[in-house]
Coordinates of C-alpha atoms in Angstrom, one line a residue:
Chain F
X15 CA 14.0 -38.4 10.3
X16 CA 15.5 -35.1 9.6
X17 CA 13.8 -31.9 10.8
X18 CA 12.6 -30.6 7.4
X19 CA 11.2 -34.0 6.5
X20 CA 9.3 -34.1 9.8
X21 CA 8.0 -30.6 9.3
X22 CA 6.8 -31.5 5.8
X23 CA 5.3 -34.9 6.7
X24 CA 3.5 -33.9 9.9
X25 CA -0.3 -34.0 9.5
X26 CA -3.2 -34.1 11.9
X27 CA -3.9 -37.6 13.2
X28 CA -7.4 -38.1 14.6
X29 CA -7.7 -41.9 15.0
X30 CA -5.5 -43.7 17.5
X31 CA -4.8 -47.2 18.8
X32 CA -5.0 -48.2 22.5
X33 CA -1.2 -48.2 23.0
X34 CA -0.2 -45.9 25.9
X35 CA 2.7 -43.5 25.5
X36 CA 5.7 -44.3 27.7
X37 CA 6.8 -41.9 30.5
X38 CA 10.1 -41.4 28.8
X39 CA 8.4 -40.3 25.5
X40 CA 6.0 -38.0 27.5
X41 CA 9.1 -36.4 29.1
X42 CA 10.8 -36.0 25.7
X43 CA 7.7 -34.3 24.2
X44 CA 7.5 -31.9 27.2
X45 CA 11.2 -31.1 26.9
X46 CA 10.7 -30.2 23.3
X47 CA 7.9 -27.9 24.3
X48 CA 10.2 -26.2 26.9
X49 CA 13.0 -25.8 24.3
X50 CA 11.3 -23.2 22.2
X51 CA 12.1 -19.5 22.5
X52 CA 10.0 -17.4 24.7
X53 CA 9.8 -13.6 24.9
X54 CA 12.5 -12.3 27.3
X55 CA 13.1 -15.9 28.2
X56 CA 9.9 -15.8 30.3
X57 CA 9.1 -19.5 29.8
X58 CA 5.6 -18.5 30.5
X59 CA 3.8 -21.8 30.0
X60 CA 2.3 -24.6 32.0
X61 CA 1.5 -28.1 30.8
X62 CA -1.4 -30.3 32.1
X63 CA -0.8 -33.9 31.0
X64 CA -4.0 -35.9 30.8
X65 CA -3.9 -39.7 30.6
X66 CA -6.9 -40.6 32.9
X67 CA -9.7 -41.9 30.6
X68 CA -12.6 -40.2 32.3
X69 CA -10.7 -36.9 32.4
X70 CA -9.8 -37.2 28.7
X71 CA -13.6 -37.4 28.0
X72 CA -14.4 -34.3 30.2
X73 CA -11.5 -32.3 28.6
X74 CA -12.7 -33.2 25.1
X75 CA -16.3 -32.1 26.0
X76 CA -15.0 -28.8 27.5
X77 CA -13.2 -28.1 24.2
X78 CA -16.3 -28.6 22.0
X79 CA -17.2 -30.9 19.1
X80 CA -14.0 -30.9 17.1
X81 CA -12.1 -32.2 20.1
X82 CA -14.1 -35.5 20.4
X83 CA -11.1 -37.5 18.9
X84 CA -9.3 -36.8 22.2
X85 CA -11.6 -39.4 23.9
X86 CA -9.7 -42.2 22.0
X87 CA -6.3 -40.6 22.4
X88 CA -3.6 -42.0 24.8
X89 CA -2.8 -38.6 26.1
X90 CA -3.9 -35.0 26.0
X91 CA -1.8 -32.0 26.9
X92 CA -3.6 -28.8 27.8
X93 CA -1.0 -26.1 27.3
X94 CA -1.6 -22.9 29.3
X95 CA -0.1 -19.5 29.4
X96 CA 1.2 -18.3 32.8
X97 CA 0.4 -14.6 33.2
X98 CA 2.6 -14.3 36.3
X99 CA 5.7 -15.3 34.2
X100 CA 4.7 -13.5 31.0
X101 CA 6.6 -10.4 29.9
X102 CA 5.1 -7.6 32.1
X103 CA 5.0 -5.0 29.3
X104 CA 3.2 -7.2 26.8
X105 CA 1.7 -10.3 28.4
X106 CA 0.0 -11.4 25.1
X107 CA 3.4 -12.7 24.0
X108 CA 2.4 -15.6 26.1
X109 CA 0.1 -16.6 23.2
X110 CA 3.1 -16.7 20.9
X111 CA 5.3 -18.6 23.4
X112 CA 2.7 -21.3 24.1
X113 CA 2.1 -21.7 20.3
X114 CA 5.8 -22.4 19.9
X115 CA 5.8 -25.0 22.7
X116 CA 2.8 -26.7 21.0
X117 CA 4.5 -26.9 17.6
X118 CA 7.7 -28.3 19.1
X119 CA 5.7 -31.0 20.9
X120 CA 3.8 -32.2 17.9
X121 CA 7.0 -32.3 15.8
X122 CA 8.9 -34.2 18.5
X123 CA 5.9 -36.6 18.8
X124 CA 6.0 -37.3 15.1
X125 CA 9.7 -38.2 15.3
X126 CA 8.8 -40.7 18.1
X127 CA 6.1 -42.3 15.8
X128 CA 3.3 -40.6 17.8
X129 CA 0.5 -38.9 16.0
X130 CA -1.2 -35.8 17.2
X131 CA -3.9 -33.2 16.4
X132 CA -3.9 -29.7 17.7
X133 CA -7.3 -28.7 19.1
X134 CA -7.7 -25.0 19.4
X135 CA -8.8 -23.4 22.7
X136 CA -7.7 -19.8 22.9
X137 CA -9.1 -17.4 21.5
X138 CA -12.5 -19.1 21.8
X139 CA -13.2 -17.9 25.2
X140 CA -16.1 -20.2 25.9
X141 CA -13.6 -23.1 25.6
X142 CA -11.0 -21.2 27.7
X143 CA -13.6 -20.7 30.5
X144 CA -14.8 -24.3 30.4
X145 CA -11.2 -25.7 30.7
X146 CA -10.4 -23.2 33.5
X147 CA -13.5 -24.5 35.4
X148 CA -12.8 -28.2 34.7
X149 CA -9.2 -28.0 36.0
X150 CA -10.0 -25.3 38.7
X151 CA -7.1 -23.2 37.4
X152 CA -5.7 -20.2 39.2
X153 CA -6.7 -16.8 37.6
X154 CA -3.2 -16.3 36.2
X155 CA -3.3 -19.6 34.2
X156 CA -5.0 -19.3 30.8
X157 CA -5.7 -22.4 28.7
X158 CA -4.3 -21.9 25.2
X159 CA -4.3 -25.1 23.2
X160 CA -5.3 -28.8 23.7
X161 CA -3.3 -31.4 21.9
X162 CA -4.4 -35.1 21.5
X163 CA -1.5 -37.6 21.2
X164 CA -1.5 -41.3 20.4
X165 CA -0.2 -44.0 18.1
X166 CA -2.1 -43.7 14.8
X167 CA -4.6 -46.4 13.8
X168 CA -3.1 -46.1 10.3
X169 CA 0.7 -45.7 10.8
X170 CA 1.1 -44.8 7.1
X171 CA -0.4 -41.4 7.9
X172 CA 2.9 -40.5 9.6
X173 CA 4.6 -40.9 6.3
X174 CA 2.1 -39.7 3.8
X175 CA 2.2 -36.0 4.4
X176 CA -0.7 -33.6 4.3
X177 CA -3.4 -34.4 1.7
X178 CA -4.4 -31.9 -0.9
X179 CA -2.3 -29.0 0.4
X180 CA 0.1 -26.9 -1.8
X181 CA 3.7 -27.1 -0.5
X182 CA 4.3 -23.6 -1.6
X183 CA 1.9 -20.7 -2.3
X184 CA 3.6 -18.1 -4.5
X185 CA 1.0 -15.4 -3.7
X186 CA 1.7 -15.6 0.0
X187 CA 5.3 -14.4 -0.5
X188 CA 6.5 -10.9 -1.2
X189 CA 10.1 -9.9 -1.8
X190 CA 11.4 -6.6 -0.4
X191 CA 8.1 -4.8 -0.8
X192 CA 4.4 -5.7 -0.5
Chain E
X7 CA 20.1 -33.8 12.3
X8 CA 17.0 -35.4 13.7
X9 CA 14.0 -33.3 14.7
X10 CA 14.3 -33.6 18.5
X11 CA 18.1 -32.8 18.3
X12 CA 17.3 -29.7 16.3
X13 CA 14.6 -28.6 18.7
X14 CA 16.9 -29.0 21.7
X15 CA 19.9 -27.4 20.0
X16 CA 18.2 -24.4 18.4
X17 CA 19.2 -21.1 20.1
X18 CA 19.0 -17.5 19.2
X19 CA 21.8 -16.4 16.9
X20 CA 22.5 -12.6 16.8
X21 CA 25.8 -12.3 15.0
X22 CA 26.1 -13.3 11.3
X23 CA 28.6 -13.5 8.5
X24 CA 28.2 -11.7 5.2
X25 CA 27.3 -15.0 3.4
X26 CA 23.9 -14.7 1.6
X27 CA 21.3 -17.4 1.8
X28 CA 20.6 -19.2 -1.5
X29 CA 17.2 -18.9 -3.2
X30 CA 16.8 -22.6 -2.8
X31 CA 17.3 -22.4 1.0
X32 CA 14.9 -19.4 1.2
X33 CA 12.3 -21.5 -0.5
X34 CA 12.8 -24.4 1.8
X35 CA 12.4 -22.2 4.8
X36 CA 9.2 -20.7 3.4
X37 CA 7.8 -24.2 2.6
X38 CA 8.5 -25.2 6.2
X39 CA 6.5 -22.2 7.4
X40 CA 3.6 -23.1 5.1
X41 CA 3.6 -26.8 6.3
X42 CA 2.4 -26.0 9.8
X43 CA -1.2 -26.6 10.9
X44 CA -3.6 -23.6 10.7
X45 CA -7.0 -23.3 12.2
X46 CA -9.6 -24.7 9.8
X47 CA -6.8 -24.9 7.3
X48 CA -7.1 -21.2 6.7
X49 CA -3.3 -20.8 5.9
X50 CA -3.8 -17.2 7.1
X51 CA -0.3 -15.9 6.8
X52 CA 1.8 -13.8 4.4
X53 CA 5.6 -13.6 4.3
X54 CA 7.7 -10.6 3.4
X55 CA 11.3 -11.7 2.5
X56 CA 13.8 -8.8 3.0
X57 CA 17.3 -9.1 1.6
X58 CA 17.8 -5.5 0.5
X59 CA 20.4 -4.0 2.8
X60 CA 18.8 -0.6 3.2
X61 CA 15.4 -2.1 3.8
X62 CA 16.8 -4.5 6.4
X63 CA 18.0 -1.4 8.3
X64 CA 14.6 0.3 8.1
X65 CA 12.8 -2.9 9.2
X66 CA 15.2 -3.3 12.1
X67 CA 14.5 0.3 13.2
X68 CA 10.8 -0.1 12.9
X69 CA 11.0 -3.1 15.3
X70 CA 12.9 -1.2 18.0
X71 CA 16.2 -1.6 19.8
X72 CA 16.3 -5.4 20.3
X73 CA 16.0 -5.9 16.5
X74 CA 19.3 -4.1 15.6
X75 CA 21.0 -7.4 14.9
X76 CA 18.8 -7.6 11.8
X77 CA 21.0 -5.0 10.2
X78 CA 23.9 -7.5 9.9
X79 CA 21.6 -10.4 8.9
X80 CA 21.5 -11.9 5.3
X81 CA 17.7 -12.0 5.4
X82 CA 14.7 -10.9 7.4
X83 CA 11.2 -12.4 7.1
X84 CA 8.3 -10.3 8.4
X85 CA 5.6 -12.8 9.0
X86 CA 2.1 -11.3 8.9
X87 CA -1.4 -12.6 9.6
X88 CA -4.0 -12.3 6.8
X89 CA -7.3 -11.3 8.3
X90 CA -9.2 -12.0 5.1
X91 CA -8.1 -15.6 5.3
X92 CA -8.4 -16.0 9.1
X93 CA -11.2 -18.2 10.6
X94 CA -14.1 -15.8 10.5
X95 CA -15.5 -16.9 13.9
X96 CA -12.2 -16.3 15.8
X97 CA -9.7 -14.3 13.7
X98 CA -7.2 -14.3 16.6
X99 CA -6.3 -17.9 15.7
X100 CA -4.1 -16.1 13.1
X101 CA -1.7 -15.3 16.0
X102 CA -1.3 -19.0 16.7
X103 CA -1.0 -19.9 13.0
X104 CA 1.7 -17.4 12.3
X105 CA 3.6 -18.4 15.5
X106 CA 3.6 -22.0 14.2
X107 CA 4.9 -20.9 10.8
X108 CA 7.7 -18.9 12.5
X109 CA 8.8 -21.9 14.7
X110 CA 8.9 -24.2 11.7
X111 CA 11.0 -21.7 9.7
X112 CA 13.6 -21.3 12.4
X113 CA 13.9 -25.1 12.9
X114 CA 14.2 -25.7 9.2
X115 CA 16.9 -22.9 9.0
X116 CA 18.9 -24.6 11.8
X117 CA 18.8 -27.8 9.8
X118 CA 20.3 -25.9 6.9
X119 CA 23.1 -24.5 9.0
X120 CA 21.4 -21.1 9.1
X121 CA 21.0 -19.3 12.4
X122 CA 18.1 -17.1 13.4
X123 CA 16.6 -14.9 16.1
X124 CA 13.0 -14.3 16.6
X125 CA 12.2 -10.6 17.0
X126 CA 8.8 -10.0 18.5
X127 CA 6.4 -7.6 16.9
X128 CA 2.8 -8.4 17.8
X129 CA 1.4 -7.7 20.5
X130 CA 3.6 -4.5 20.8
X131 CA 1.3 -2.4 18.7
X132 CA 3.8 0.5 18.2
X133 CA 6.0 -2.0 16.3
X134 CA 3.0 -3.4 14.4
X135 CA 2.0 0.1 13.3
X136 CA 5.5 1.1 12.2
X137 CA 5.9 -2.1 10.1
X138 CA 2.5 -1.5 8.5
X139 CA 3.6 1.9 7.6
X140 CA 7.0 1.0 6.3
X141 CA 5.7 -1.7 4.0
X142 CA 2.4 0.1 3.2
X143 CA 0.4 -2.9 4.1
X144 CA -3.3 -3.4 3.4
X145 CA -5.5 -3.0 6.5
X146 CA -6.1 -6.8 6.5
X147 CA -2.4 -7.7 6.8
X148 CA -1.1 -7.6 10.4
X149 CA 2.6 -7.8 11.1
X150 CA 3.2 -10.6 13.7
X151 CA 6.9 -11.4 14.0
X152 CA 10.2 -10.5 12.4
X153 CA 12.9 -13.1 12.1
X154 CA 16.6 -12.4 11.3
X155 CA 18.4 -15.2 9.4
X156 CA 22.0 -15.7 8.5
X157 CA 25.1 -17.8 8.8
X158 CA 26.4 -17.5 12.4
X159 CA 29.7 -15.7 13.0
X160 CA 30.4 -18.5 15.4
X161 CA 29.1 -21.8 13.8
X162 CA 29.6 -23.7 17.0
X163 CA 26.5 -21.9 18.4
X164 CA 24.4 -24.1 16.1
X165 CA 25.7 -27.1 18.1
X166 CA 26.1 -25.8 21.6
X167 CA 22.4 -25.5 22.6
X168 CA 20.9 -22.9 24.8
X169 CA 23.1 -21.6 27.6
X170 CA 21.9 -21.7 31.2
X171 CA 18.4 -23.0 30.6
X172 CA 16.9 -26.0 32.3
X173 CA 15.9 -28.7 29.9
X174 CA 13.0 -29.7 32.1
X175 CA 11.1 -27.7 34.7
X176 CA 9.2 -30.1 36.9
X177 CA 7.0 -27.4 38.4
X178 CA 5.7 -26.4 35.0
X179 CA 4.0 -29.9 34.6
X180 CA 0.8 -31.1 36.2
X181 CA -0.5 -34.7 35.8
X182 CA -4.3 -35.2 35.5
X183 CA -5.1 -32.3 37.8
X184 CA -3.7 -28.8 38.5

């Protein structure tokens, strides 16, 4: 599928089959995450790949009610910012860099026939703290986003696009002045 | 080009020809930006499309030295967060949502043969304030990122991928525990 088609068709998938994701596909998804631009090429992210069933449940609970669908997913990836690597003069660029990595991963997954849903963590600091505690993370590693991945129960969702969303909102765009 | 190939080949392009970008392609790029997920479907972004030559120069200067390449670009897009639309309980999700929009736009541009470079604005607040002043933005509109777009002086850069970057960094990945 070409890139623009994937971008336009991607939607959140919250119901998954039991099919596991192959190691090769996991690696492709991670490579896509690492291929995004980062501020001053800091590559200031870290990825925790979760496939253990019990741990998926704990990770879902640490992220709050909207993350419950992770319990049925084949895989979760907790994407974190690495403050030791982040641009020293403006470390919050790490939030941008990890967001880019996440978007690349969900687009790559879609291409592989794998659905996903992005479960927000940062800036909800109660979630950030619970994930830090669950994974016993070093002080410099900040949980940013949790993504659930799996083969969709209804594969047509990968083709149907986003329901009830305008493709283009004219009033969001300004030309050469506000 | 398929999605994963685009993600892997995209690199920053900083030297552009004089060729303008068609209105149709500008619209496709903006649609790609609007197709990303946003927290609680807030769609909390705004896009300022800059094609006026004099304004490109002013916008480049407002964003500091690394943004000088914008002066030769066919188009800049200043992507902003809209605090009136952002998720009321955690408005900083707007930083994530606008980052997603930016990544989708640079991937879509690559697919169209258009190069780009992402010029960071937020969290460098001096840049944020200068852009707010230049465009006389409302208090609720926060400049987030500036992207320069154009046809590359060296089209082979769209095919060559990123120079000197590892595709996969083993030590960035953790499996089921830190």
